[in-house]
Short mmCIF file of C-alpha atoms in Angstrom, two decimals:
data_model
loop_
_atom_site.label_atom_id
_atom_site.label_comp_id
_atom_site.label_asym_id
_atom_site.label_seq_id
_atom_site.Cartn_x
_atom_site.Cartn_y
_atom_site.Cartn_z
CA UNK A 1 56.97 144.16 35.96
CA UNK A 2 57.85 144.96 32.37
CA UNK A 3 59.65 148.13 33.45
CA UNK A 4 62.29 146.16 35.31
CA UNK A 5 65.78 145.81 33.94
CA UNK A 6 66.72 142.41 32.58
CA UNK A 7 70.09 143.36 31.10
CA UNK A 8 72.05 142.08 34.10
CA UNK A 9 71.88 138.37 33.40
CA UNK A 10 70.52 135.61 31.23
CA UNK A 11 69.20 132.08 31.12
CA UNK A 12 71.62 129.22 30.43
CA UNK A 13 70.42 126.61 27.90
CA UNK A 14 70.22 123.13 29.44
CA UNK A 15 70.24 119.82 27.58
CA UNK A 16 67.35 117.89 29.16
CA UNK A 17 63.82 116.96 28.10
CA UNK A 18 60.69 116.78 30.31
CA UNK A 19 60.22 113.39 32.01
CA UNK A 20 63.62 112.10 30.89
CA UNK A 21 64.79 111.57 34.49
CA UNK A 22 62.96 110.06 37.47
CA UNK A 23 63.90 110.51 41.11
CA UNK A 24 63.36 107.15 42.77
CA UNK A 25 65.00 107.36 46.17
CA UNK A 26 65.79 110.01 48.77
CA UNK A 27 67.73 109.97 52.03
CA UNK A 28 69.22 112.33 54.56
CA UNK A 29 72.17 112.17 56.90
CA UNK A 30 71.25 113.14 60.44
CA UNK A 31 70.93 116.93 60.79
CA UNK A 32 72.46 118.49 63.87
CA UNK A 33 74.52 121.22 65.43
CA UNK A 34 78.25 120.47 65.85
CA UNK A 35 78.50 116.68 65.97
CA UNK A 36 82.15 115.82 65.32
CA UNK A 37 81.16 113.91 62.17
CA UNK A 38 82.89 114.44 58.82
CA UNK A 39 80.99 115.30 55.65
CA UNK A 40 82.14 111.97 54.22
CA UNK A 41 80.40 110.06 57.02
CA UNK A 42 77.25 112.13 56.64
CA UNK A 43 77.28 111.67 52.85
CA UNK A 44 77.62 107.90 53.21
CA UNK A 45 74.69 107.78 55.62
CA UNK A 46 72.52 109.83 53.24
CA UNK A 47 73.42 107.68 50.22
CA UNK A 48 72.77 104.48 52.16
CA UNK A 49 69.31 105.69 53.16
CA UNK A 50 68.49 106.92 49.64
CA UNK A 51 69.41 103.53 48.13
CA UNK A 52 67.35 101.73 50.76
CA UNK A 53 64.44 104.05 49.95
CA UNK A 54 64.77 103.25 46.24
CA UNK A 55 65.24 99.54 46.77
CA UNK A 56 68.54 99.56 44.91
CA UNK A 57 71.69 97.70 45.99
CA UNK A 58 74.93 99.69 46.26
CA UNK A 59 76.52 97.65 43.45
CA UNK A 60 73.78 98.84 41.08
CA UNK A 61 74.95 102.46 41.34
CA UNK A 62 77.00 103.42 38.28
CA UNK A 63 76.83 107.21 38.45
CA UNK A 64 77.68 109.73 41.16
CA UNK A 65 77.16 113.50 41.22
CA UNK A 66 78.75 115.66 43.87
CA UNK A 67 79.89 119.19 44.46
CA UNK A 68 83.17 120.05 42.78
CA UNK A 69 83.44 123.46 44.37
CA UNK A 70 82.12 123.32 47.91
CA UNK A 71 84.67 120.96 49.40
CA UNK A 72 82.16 118.20 50.06
CA UNK A 73 83.27 115.71 47.44
CA UNK A 74 81.91 112.20 48.05
CA UNK A 75 83.76 110.39 45.28
CA UNK A 76 83.52 106.88 43.83
CA UNK A 77 86.48 106.01 46.03
CA UNK A 78 84.55 107.13 49.12
CA UNK A 79 81.50 105.24 47.88
CA UNK A 80 83.44 101.99 47.46
CA UNK A 81 85.21 102.44 50.79
CA UNK A 82 81.85 102.70 52.54
CA UNK A 83 79.86 100.02 50.69
CA UNK A 84 82.67 97.55 49.91
CA UNK A 85 81.77 97.64 46.20
CA UNK A 86 84.05 97.82 43.17
CA UNK A 87 81.94 98.48 40.05
CA UNK A 88 82.85 101.23 37.61
CA UNK A 89 81.16 104.51 38.56
CA UNK A 90 80.78 107.53 36.28
CA UNK A 91 81.52 110.65 38.36
CA UNK A 92 80.53 114.28 37.84
CA UNK A 93 81.49 117.28 39.98
CA UNK A 94 78.47 119.22 38.62
CA UNK A 95 76.10 118.15 41.35
CA UNK A 96 75.66 118.46 45.09
CA UNK A 97 73.70 121.25 46.80
CA UNK A 98 72.86 124.92 46.26
CA UNK A 99 72.11 125.62 42.59
CA UNK A 100 73.40 122.18 41.62
CA UNK A 101 70.79 120.35 43.68
CA UNK A 102 68.46 121.42 40.84
CA UNK A 103 70.73 120.74 37.88
CA UNK A 104 72.18 117.30 38.78
CA UNK A 105 69.28 115.77 36.74
CA UNK A 106 70.78 117.46 33.66
CA UNK A 107 74.02 115.54 34.27
CA UNK A 108 72.00 112.35 34.76
CA UNK A 109 69.99 112.87 31.55
CA UNK A 110 73.19 113.11 29.54
CA UNK A 111 74.69 110.08 31.29
CA UNK A 112 71.56 107.98 30.68
CA UNK A 113 71.40 108.98 27.00
CA UNK A 114 75.06 108.18 26.38
CA UNK A 115 74.86 104.92 28.32
CA UNK A 116 77.49 105.96 30.82
CA UNK A 117 75.17 105.39 33.76
CA UNK A 118 71.80 103.82 34.54
CA UNK A 119 71.40 104.62 38.24
CA UNK A 120 72.89 107.89 39.38
CA UNK A 121 73.12 109.33 42.90
CA UNK A 122 73.41 113.04 43.68
CA UNK A 123 74.83 113.68 47.15
CA UNK A 124 75.77 116.68 49.28
CA UNK A 125 76.75 117.07 52.93
CA UNK A 126 78.46 119.63 55.16
CA UNK A 127 80.07 119.52 58.58
CA UNK A 128 80.20 123.30 58.94
CA UNK A 129 78.84 123.33 62.48
CA UNK A 130 81.74 121.11 63.52
CA UNK A 131 84.28 122.97 61.37
CA UNK A 132 83.05 126.51 62.02
CA UNK A 133 85.87 127.58 64.33
CA UNK A 134 88.43 126.83 61.63
CA UNK A 135 86.60 128.87 58.98
CA UNK A 136 87.14 132.65 58.51
CA UNK A 137 83.66 134.12 58.86
CA UNK A 138 82.12 130.63 58.91
CA UNK A 139 80.45 130.03 55.53
CA UNK A 140 81.94 133.38 54.49
CA UNK A 141 85.34 131.74 54.16
CA UNK A 142 85.18 131.58 50.35
CA UNK A 143 84.41 135.30 50.26
CA UNK A 144 87.24 136.17 52.66
CA UNK A 145 89.84 135.06 50.13
CA UNK A 146 88.18 135.98 46.82
CA UNK A 147 90.55 138.68 45.42
CA UNK A 148 88.10 141.55 44.79
CA UNK A 149 86.03 140.88 47.91
CA UNK A 150 89.21 140.70 49.97
CA UNK A 151 90.39 144.04 48.60
CA UNK A 152 87.19 146.06 48.05
CA UNK A 153 84.61 144.69 50.50
CA UNK A 154 86.11 142.89 53.50
CA UNK A 155 88.28 145.76 54.83
CA UNK A 156 85.15 147.90 55.24
CA UNK A 157 83.43 145.20 57.28
CA UNK A 158 80.96 144.45 54.46
CA UNK A 159 81.39 140.74 55.20
CA UNK A 160 80.17 138.02 55.53
CA UNK A 161 76.80 137.07 53.99
CA UNK A 162 74.41 138.48 56.64
CA UNK A 163 75.91 141.92 55.97
CA UNK A 164 75.36 141.63 52.20
CA UNK A 165 71.79 140.52 52.58
CA UNK A 166 70.88 143.07 55.23
CA UNK A 167 72.00 145.71 52.73
CA UNK A 168 69.82 144.12 50.03
CA UNK A 169 66.86 143.86 52.44
CA UNK A 170 67.11 147.56 53.29
CA UNK A 171 67.13 148.51 49.61
CA UNK A 172 64.18 146.19 48.92
CA UNK A 173 62.27 147.89 51.74
CA UNK A 174 63.09 151.29 50.22
CA UNK A 175 62.06 150.32 46.70
CA UNK A 176 58.93 148.35 47.56
CA UNK A 177 57.90 149.18 51.12
CA UNK A 178 58.69 145.70 52.47
CA UNK A 179 58.15 145.58 56.25
CA UNK A 180 59.85 143.60 59.04
CA UNK A 181 56.72 141.57 59.83
CA UNK A 182 56.64 140.44 56.19
CA UNK A 183 60.14 139.00 56.41
CA UNK A 184 59.02 137.60 59.76
CA UNK A 185 56.12 135.76 58.11
CA UNK A 186 58.67 133.74 56.12
CA UNK A 187 60.70 132.84 59.22
CA UNK A 188 57.56 131.89 61.14
CA UNK A 189 56.25 129.61 58.37
CA UNK A 190 59.60 127.80 58.20
CA UNK A 191 59.70 127.39 61.97
CA UNK A 192 56.15 126.08 62.15
CA UNK A 193 57.01 123.43 59.57
CA UNK A 194 60.24 122.55 61.40
CA UNK A 195 58.24 122.13 64.61
CA UNK A 196 56.30 119.37 62.84
CA UNK A 197 59.42 117.68 61.45
CA UNK A 198 61.32 115.47 63.93
CA UNK A 199 64.40 115.64 61.67
CA UNK A 200 64.64 119.44 61.87
CA UNK A 201 67.29 121.07 64.04
CA UNK A 202 64.71 123.60 65.36
CA UNK A 203 62.03 120.96 65.92
CA UNK A 204 61.53 121.82 69.59
CA UNK A 205 61.67 125.63 69.29
CA UNK A 206 58.48 127.47 68.38
CA UNK A 207 58.59 131.00 66.93
CA UNK A 208 55.60 133.34 66.69
CA UNK A 209 55.53 136.58 64.72
CA UNK A 210 55.47 138.42 68.05
CA UNK A 211 58.59 136.50 69.15
CA UNK A 212 60.25 137.40 65.86
CA UNK A 213 59.52 141.12 66.14
CA UNK A 214 60.74 141.17 69.74
CA UNK A 215 64.13 139.72 68.80
CA UNK A 216 67.10 142.12 68.54
CA UNK A 217 68.74 143.08 65.27
CA UNK A 218 71.84 141.10 64.36
CA UNK A 219 72.69 143.12 61.24
CA UNK A 220 70.00 145.75 60.95
CA UNK A 221 67.53 145.24 59.24
CA UNK A 222 68.01 141.48 59.76
CA UNK A 223 67.51 139.54 62.97
CA UNK A 224 69.13 136.22 63.81
CA UNK A 225 65.78 134.63 62.86
CA UNK A 226 66.17 135.96 59.29
CA UNK A 227 69.42 134.01 58.90
CA UNK A 228 70.03 130.34 58.22
CA UNK A 229 71.38 127.88 60.75
CA UNK A 230 74.91 126.50 60.68
CA UNK A 231 74.60 122.72 60.62
CA UNK A 232 76.10 119.30 60.10
CA UNK A 233 74.00 117.22 57.76
CA UNK A 234 73.28 116.30 54.18
CA UNK A 235 71.16 114.41 51.73
CA UNK A 236 71.10 112.36 48.58
CA UNK A 237 68.72 111.42 45.82
CA UNK A 238 68.77 108.57 43.32
CA UNK A 239 67.95 109.08 39.63
CA UNK A 240 67.16 106.66 36.85
CA UNK A 241 65.02 106.61 33.69
CA UNK A 242 61.21 106.54 34.02
CA UNK A 243 61.20 103.07 32.39
CA UNK A 244 63.46 101.53 35.00
CA UNK A 245 61.73 103.45 37.77
CA UNK A 246 58.61 101.30 37.36
CA UNK A 247 60.43 98.27 38.81
CA UNK A 248 61.56 100.05 41.96
CA UNK A 249 60.11 100.26 45.44
CA UNK A 250 58.52 103.73 45.49
CA UNK A 251 56.42 105.63 42.95
CA UNK A 252 58.75 107.82 40.89
CA UNK A 253 58.89 111.58 40.88
CA UNK A 254 59.54 112.94 37.39
CA UNK A 255 61.81 115.84 36.51
CA UNK A 256 59.42 117.96 34.45
CA UNK A 257 61.52 121.07 34.00
CA UNK A 258 64.90 122.54 34.83
CA UNK A 259 66.15 126.11 34.45
CA UNK A 260 69.31 128.02 35.18
CA UNK A 261 69.91 131.76 35.24
CA UNK A 262 73.12 133.70 35.61
CA UNK A 263 73.96 137.18 36.92
CA UNK A 264 76.64 139.02 34.96
CA UNK A 265 77.96 140.40 38.27
CA UNK A 266 78.72 136.88 39.49
CA UNK A 267 78.96 136.70 43.26
CA UNK A 268 79.63 140.45 43.51
CA UNK A 269 76.23 141.28 44.92
CA UNK A 270 77.30 144.92 45.28
CA UNK A 271 77.48 145.33 41.50
CA UNK A 272 74.41 143.38 40.37
CA UNK A 273 72.45 145.50 37.89
CA UNK A 274 69.14 144.92 39.68
CA UNK A 275 70.28 144.92 43.28
CA UNK A 276 67.03 143.57 44.72
CA UNK A 277 66.49 140.64 42.35
CA UNK A 278 67.85 137.13 41.88
CA UNK A 279 68.68 135.24 38.67
CA UNK A 280 65.39 133.38 39.17
CA UNK A 281 64.19 136.14 36.81
CA UNK A 282 65.93 134.12 34.07
CA UNK A 283 65.79 130.61 35.48
CA UNK A 284 62.19 130.05 36.57
CA UNK A 285 60.45 131.02 33.29
CA UNK A 286 62.69 128.56 31.42
CA UNK A 287 61.90 125.72 33.83
CA UNK A 288 58.17 126.45 33.88
CA UNK A 289 58.07 126.60 30.08
CA UNK A 290 59.86 123.26 29.80
CA UNK A 291 57.39 121.72 32.26
CA UNK A 292 54.43 123.35 30.53
CA UNK A 293 53.19 124.94 33.76
CA UNK A 294 52.57 128.38 35.21
CA UNK A 295 53.34 129.46 38.79
CA UNK A 296 49.65 128.95 39.63
CA UNK A 297 50.07 125.19 38.98
CA UNK A 298 52.70 124.78 41.71
CA UNK A 299 51.42 122.90 44.77
CA UNK A 300 54.51 123.47 46.90
CA UNK A 301 57.75 125.40 46.69
CA UNK A 302 61.07 124.91 48.44
CA UNK A 303 63.65 127.67 48.10
CA UNK A 304 67.30 127.95 48.96
CA UNK A 305 66.76 130.40 51.80
CA UNK A 306 69.97 131.57 53.47
CA UNK A 307 68.03 134.69 54.51
CA UNK A 308 64.34 135.58 54.52
CA UNK A 309 65.00 138.33 51.97
CA UNK A 310 66.50 135.81 49.52
CA UNK A 311 63.30 133.76 49.72
CA UNK A 312 61.15 136.85 49.27
CA UNK A 313 63.06 138.01 46.18
CA UNK A 314 62.94 134.55 44.61
CA UNK A 315 59.18 134.25 45.19
CA UNK A 316 58.78 137.53 43.29
CA UNK A 317 61.30 136.71 40.59
CA UNK A 318 59.76 133.30 39.89
CA UNK A 319 56.45 134.99 39.20
CA UNK A 320 54.39 133.83 42.18
CA UNK A 321 53.47 137.52 42.61
CA UNK A 322 54.38 140.84 41.00
CA UNK A 323 57.90 142.14 41.65
CA UNK A 324 57.81 144.17 44.84
CA UNK A 325 54.52 142.66 46.03
CA UNK A 326 56.29 139.81 47.83
CA UNK A 327 55.88 141.35 51.25
CA UNK A 328 52.10 141.48 51.02
CA UNK A 329 52.00 138.09 49.30
CA UNK A 330 53.86 136.15 52.02
CA UNK A 331 51.90 137.70 54.90
CA UNK A 332 49.39 135.67 56.87
CA UNK A 333 49.24 131.94 56.13
CA UNK A 334 50.23 132.09 52.42
CA UNK A 335 53.31 129.91 52.93
CA UNK A 336 51.81 127.40 55.37
CA UNK A 337 51.33 123.75 54.42
CA UNK A 338 47.71 123.64 55.56
CA UNK A 339 45.64 125.98 53.45
CA UNK A 340 48.31 128.41 52.27
CA UNK A 341 48.23 129.61 48.67
CA UNK A 342 51.88 128.61 48.24
CA UNK A 343 53.03 125.97 50.77
CA UNK A 344 56.70 126.73 51.21
CA UNK A 345 59.75 125.02 52.75
CA UNK A 346 57.50 122.44 54.35
CA UNK A 347 60.50 120.82 56.05
CA UNK A 348 61.65 124.08 57.66
CA UNK A 349 64.22 125.26 55.12
CA UNK A 350 67.72 126.50 55.76
CA UNK A 351 66.28 128.77 58.44
CA UNK A 352 64.78 126.08 60.68
CA UNK A 353 65.38 122.59 59.28
CA UNK A 354 69.16 122.52 58.66
CA UNK A 355 71.71 124.46 56.66
CA UNK A 356 72.55 121.68 54.26
CA UNK A 357 72.50 123.97 51.25
CA UNK A 358 69.40 122.85 49.40
CA UNK A 359 69.83 119.10 49.07
CA UNK A 360 67.19 118.51 51.77
CA UNK A 361 64.86 120.86 49.89
CA UNK A 362 64.79 118.47 46.93
CA UNK A 363 64.40 115.47 49.26
CA UNK A 364 61.42 117.25 50.82
CA UNK A 365 59.70 117.93 47.49
CA UNK A 366 60.05 114.27 46.54
CA UNK A 367 58.55 113.15 49.86
CA UNK A 368 55.67 115.61 49.51
CA UNK A 369 54.85 114.37 46.00
CA UNK A 370 54.73 110.82 47.40
CA UNK A 371 52.53 111.93 50.31
CA UNK A 372 55.25 111.25 52.88
CA UNK A 373 55.76 114.79 54.24
CA UNK A 374 55.81 115.52 57.98
CA UNK A 375 53.79 118.65 57.19
CA UNK A 376 52.05 117.14 54.18
CA UNK A 377 50.41 119.37 51.58
CA UNK A 378 47.17 117.55 50.69
CA UNK A 379 47.23 116.11 47.16
CA UNK A 380 50.51 117.74 46.11
CA UNK A 381 51.26 116.84 42.48
CA UNK A 382 53.71 119.52 41.31
CA UNK A 383 56.60 120.75 43.46
CA UNK A 384 59.41 123.18 42.69
CA UNK A 385 62.86 123.71 44.17
CA UNK A 386 64.63 127.02 43.61
CA UNK A 387 68.40 126.98 44.06
CA UNK A 388 70.56 130.05 44.52
CA UNK A 389 74.23 130.92 44.80
CA UNK A 390 74.10 134.63 44.05
CA UNK A 391 75.84 134.26 40.71
CA UNK A 392 73.28 131.66 39.66
CA UNK A 393 69.77 130.58 40.36
CA UNK A 394 68.26 127.30 39.28
CA UNK A 395 64.75 125.88 39.16
CA UNK A 396 63.73 122.23 39.35
CA UNK A 397 60.11 121.34 38.59
CA UNK A 398 59.08 117.91 39.80
CA UNK A 399 55.77 116.11 39.34
CA UNK A 400 54.26 112.99 40.78
CA UNK A 401 54.73 110.02 38.44
CA UNK A 402 52.80 106.80 38.19
CA UNK B 1 102.00 143.13 50.09
CA UNK B 2 99.27 140.56 50.48
CA UNK B 3 98.47 141.24 54.11
CA UNK B 4 96.38 138.98 56.36
CA UNK B 5 92.58 139.12 56.63
CA UNK B 6 90.87 141.58 56.77
CA UNK B 7 93.46 143.80 55.07
CA UNK B 8 93.14 144.29 51.30
CA UNK B 9 95.67 142.90 48.86
CA UNK B 10 97.78 145.99 48.17
CA UNK B 11 100.15 144.14 45.88
CA UNK B 12 98.05 142.61 43.10
CA UNK B 13 98.02 144.66 39.85
CA UNK B 14 94.24 144.97 39.85
CA UNK B 15 93.88 146.11 43.47
CA UNK B 16 97.05 148.06 44.28
CA UNK B 17 96.16 151.34 42.46
CA UNK B 18 92.97 151.79 44.50
CA UNK B 19 94.84 151.59 47.78
CA UNK B 20 97.77 153.68 46.54
CA UNK B 21 95.29 156.40 45.58
CA UNK B 22 93.66 156.17 49.02
CA UNK B 23 97.08 156.72 50.58
CA UNK B 24 97.22 160.02 48.60
CA UNK B 25 93.64 160.75 49.79
CA UNK B 26 92.28 160.26 46.31
CA UNK B 27 89.47 158.06 45.12
CA UNK B 28 90.37 156.38 41.82
CA UNK B 29 88.23 154.07 39.68
CA UNK B 30 89.19 152.29 36.44
CA UNK B 31 87.78 153.89 33.30
CA UNK B 32 87.81 152.41 29.81
CA UNK B 33 89.85 154.42 27.29
CA UNK B 34 87.62 153.23 24.46
CA UNK B 35 84.07 153.70 25.78
CA UNK B 36 84.98 156.12 28.60
CA UNK B 37 82.74 154.30 31.07
CA UNK B 38 83.77 153.55 34.62
CA UNK B 39 84.39 149.90 35.28
CA UNK B 40 83.91 148.44 38.74
CA UNK B 41 85.28 146.06 39.91
CA UNK B 42 88.64 146.28 38.14
CA UNK B 43 89.26 143.84 35.30
CA UNK B 44 91.83 143.11 32.61
CA UNK B 45 89.48 144.27 29.84
CA UNK B 46 86.31 146.32 29.59
CA UNK B 47 83.26 144.14 30.17
CA UNK B 48 81.08 146.63 28.35
CA UNK B 49 82.99 147.18 25.08
CA UNK B 50 85.93 144.76 25.37
CA UNK B 51 88.33 147.74 25.36
CA UNK B 52 91.88 146.76 26.27
CA UNK B 53 92.90 149.72 28.44
CA UNK B 54 91.29 150.47 31.77
CA UNK B 55 92.91 153.55 33.28
CA UNK B 56 92.70 154.38 36.98
CA UNK B 57 90.96 157.78 37.02
CA UNK B 58 90.48 160.10 40.00
CA UNK B 59 86.83 160.87 40.78
CA UNK B 60 85.21 163.55 42.95
CA UNK B 61 84.43 161.31 45.90
CA UNK B 62 80.82 162.49 45.81
CA UNK B 63 77.91 160.13 45.65
CA UNK B 64 74.67 159.01 47.22
CA UNK B 65 74.01 156.37 49.84
CA UNK B 66 72.53 153.38 47.98
CA UNK B 67 71.94 151.09 50.96
CA UNK B 68 73.61 149.91 54.14
CA UNK B 69 73.64 147.42 57.01
CA UNK B 70 74.27 148.20 60.63
CA UNK B 71 76.41 145.51 62.20
CA UNK B 72 75.16 145.61 65.77
CA UNK B 73 77.45 142.90 67.05
CA UNK B 74 80.46 141.84 65.00
CA UNK B 75 80.95 138.10 65.18
CA UNK B 76 84.04 138.38 62.97
CA UNK B 77 86.74 139.07 65.56
CA UNK B 78 88.66 141.60 63.44
CA UNK B 79 85.68 144.00 63.55
CA UNK B 80 84.61 143.35 67.15
CA UNK B 81 85.55 146.78 68.51
CA UNK B 82 84.11 148.55 65.43
CA UNK B 83 80.53 147.52 66.22
CA UNK B 84 78.04 148.97 65.95
CA UNK B 85 79.05 150.19 62.49
CA UNK B 86 77.36 150.97 59.18
CA UNK B 87 78.77 149.26 56.09
CA UNK B 88 77.11 149.77 52.77
CA UNK B 89 77.15 150.95 49.20
CA UNK B 90 77.68 154.39 47.71
CA UNK B 91 76.60 155.15 44.13
CA UNK B 92 79.24 157.39 42.55
CA UNK B 93 78.18 160.83 41.30
CA UNK B 94 80.14 160.28 38.05
CA UNK B 95 78.30 157.00 37.33
CA UNK B 96 75.68 155.69 39.76
CA UNK B 97 76.05 152.20 38.25
CA UNK B 98 79.37 152.08 40.14
CA UNK B 99 78.61 151.12 43.72
CA UNK B 100 81.52 151.36 46.11
CA UNK B 101 81.46 149.20 49.19
CA UNK B 102 82.45 151.37 52.12
CA UNK B 103 81.97 152.30 55.76
CA UNK B 104 79.70 155.25 56.60
CA UNK B 105 81.20 157.44 59.32
CA UNK B 106 80.65 160.74 61.14
CA UNK B 107 76.95 160.00 61.52
CA UNK B 108 74.82 158.02 63.96
CA UNK B 109 73.61 155.01 61.94
CA UNK B 110 70.06 155.90 63.02
CA UNK B 111 70.35 159.20 61.11
CA UNK B 112 71.35 157.66 57.78
CA UNK B 113 68.85 158.09 54.95
CA UNK B 114 68.48 156.37 51.59
CA UNK B 115 69.95 158.39 48.70
CA UNK B 116 71.49 160.97 51.04
CA UNK B 117 74.48 162.80 49.54
CA UNK B 118 77.81 161.56 50.88
CA UNK B 119 81.45 162.38 50.30
CA UNK B 120 84.68 160.43 50.63
CA UNK B 121 86.83 160.96 53.71
CA UNK B 122 90.16 159.24 54.14
CA UNK B 123 90.80 157.58 57.48
CA UNK B 124 93.13 154.91 58.82
CA UNK B 125 91.42 151.58 59.39
CA UNK B 126 92.78 149.21 62.02
CA UNK B 127 91.49 145.79 63.03
CA UNK B 128 91.30 143.83 66.27
CA UNK B 129 94.08 141.31 66.69
CA UNK B 130 95.83 142.15 63.40
CA UNK B 131 98.78 144.57 63.54
CA UNK B 132 98.99 147.65 61.32
CA UNK B 133 96.57 150.05 59.66
CA UNK B 134 95.65 151.29 56.21
CA UNK B 135 94.20 154.54 54.87
CA UNK B 136 90.80 153.78 53.36
CA UNK B 137 88.15 155.80 51.54
CA UNK B 138 85.18 155.95 53.92
CA UNK B 139 82.12 158.11 53.38
CA UNK B 140 80.40 160.74 55.49
CA UNK B 141 77.20 162.76 55.02
CA UNK B 142 77.96 165.55 52.53
CA UNK B 143 75.75 168.15 54.19
CA UNK B 144 75.65 169.32 57.78
CA UNK B 145 72.79 167.95 59.85
CA UNK B 146 69.71 170.17 59.55
CA UNK B 147 69.80 171.13 63.22
CA UNK B 148 73.02 173.11 62.79
CA UNK B 149 71.95 175.00 59.67
#
């Protein structure tokens, strides 16, 4: 592991202390294929359910985090329009899903310290299944218009994301001997968990390893089953201080550690110094150090998993196994909720639950730490979410509070 | 001219020289005057030494195949009739840290091998449902298949 390059990125310092923020309510909008709903409607539904879960009234919310960059902005104006409220709400665009589903607690910590907010909601939703036909390359739309991608990648047909990640998967297989059935083990674990979760889009569709291997290549070496869904859906979580959390309905989940890592190549995967790694190399050690844990202490892991290979690389880069040993590590029942060494994406993940870009991954960790999971990991006390955008990776360590 | 997807932007200062060179059947990559390293993708200044002048420099067009994907079925309409095709990355002979995104041609995708030597070939690219074409640097195996040696 020590031989690997680390000159291609770095950790970002974050201003948050362990146990400074508690997550006290979670909710999801309904997850589905194309539904005709807008992301604003889905966001409102998720926030409403999260507040109900927390036992907080809408007029007690004085902070709102959403995504500034992904188009799914559920603003204070939207909040008031839905709930009929009119209090002052502190807003931050540094929240939402993907990497930011892990770092919204950093925004909340600052807002709590400065007195700008006491109860803060982080929300994210998409209606990409409904909107897909209008989007160039679906979720690849951003990449279609990015100047260098448009001029140096797209014309060659190296577009959109499944093509990037198939190229990365092939290189990973070359460097480390990773085999198709090892990627398949990740897809199968996600599907099995989704089959247990009535809220998952793939709830009714089983997938065995044999099924997986029999499926045709979509972008060789990836099959359709290696790729995330395209969904309508979303989620929200409510944050407050641990002191105030004691008066609320559910036992709190404490934010024990947060990390963020950055790749110098940004979202130009083609140029990343270590082509078969993720910035979890930089993010996870920072989060684990802040939380005072090692990977062996983690009872369950949820990862932003647009493709099986992205999950595999993050598992390695976070230190759950040696770099390159991920294929062997994930084989068998390692990732399963019942007896696996590392229960993983226990709600089904982006592959089989819904492609709501990581917000549901955090919701799932919170439920697991309360003992409310559909595929419950017995006695789970420490859960981790790993977020990923390509340019960034983030790590959120959560532990069961009292 | 900033042509429609999936054509490149052949007008912007940072992208035009690459496509103008391709039109002349040359492969050109920016190189820093100060540290003499190649710099991909193009930028206003050198990311490595902060040098102010990046000069488009012709390179040999030789390299090795770093990795690739085979698009079996193109769900992006513009590439529909191209499939199956191999798109991937070539590490340049002059500096393997520079990985060019390209299309691998003149070879059955099943015969591609990691790290195989490749060379630039210049071919017109056209797309389904979008008028026009553009000469692009694609790559082909640099050596003849063993069976014909």
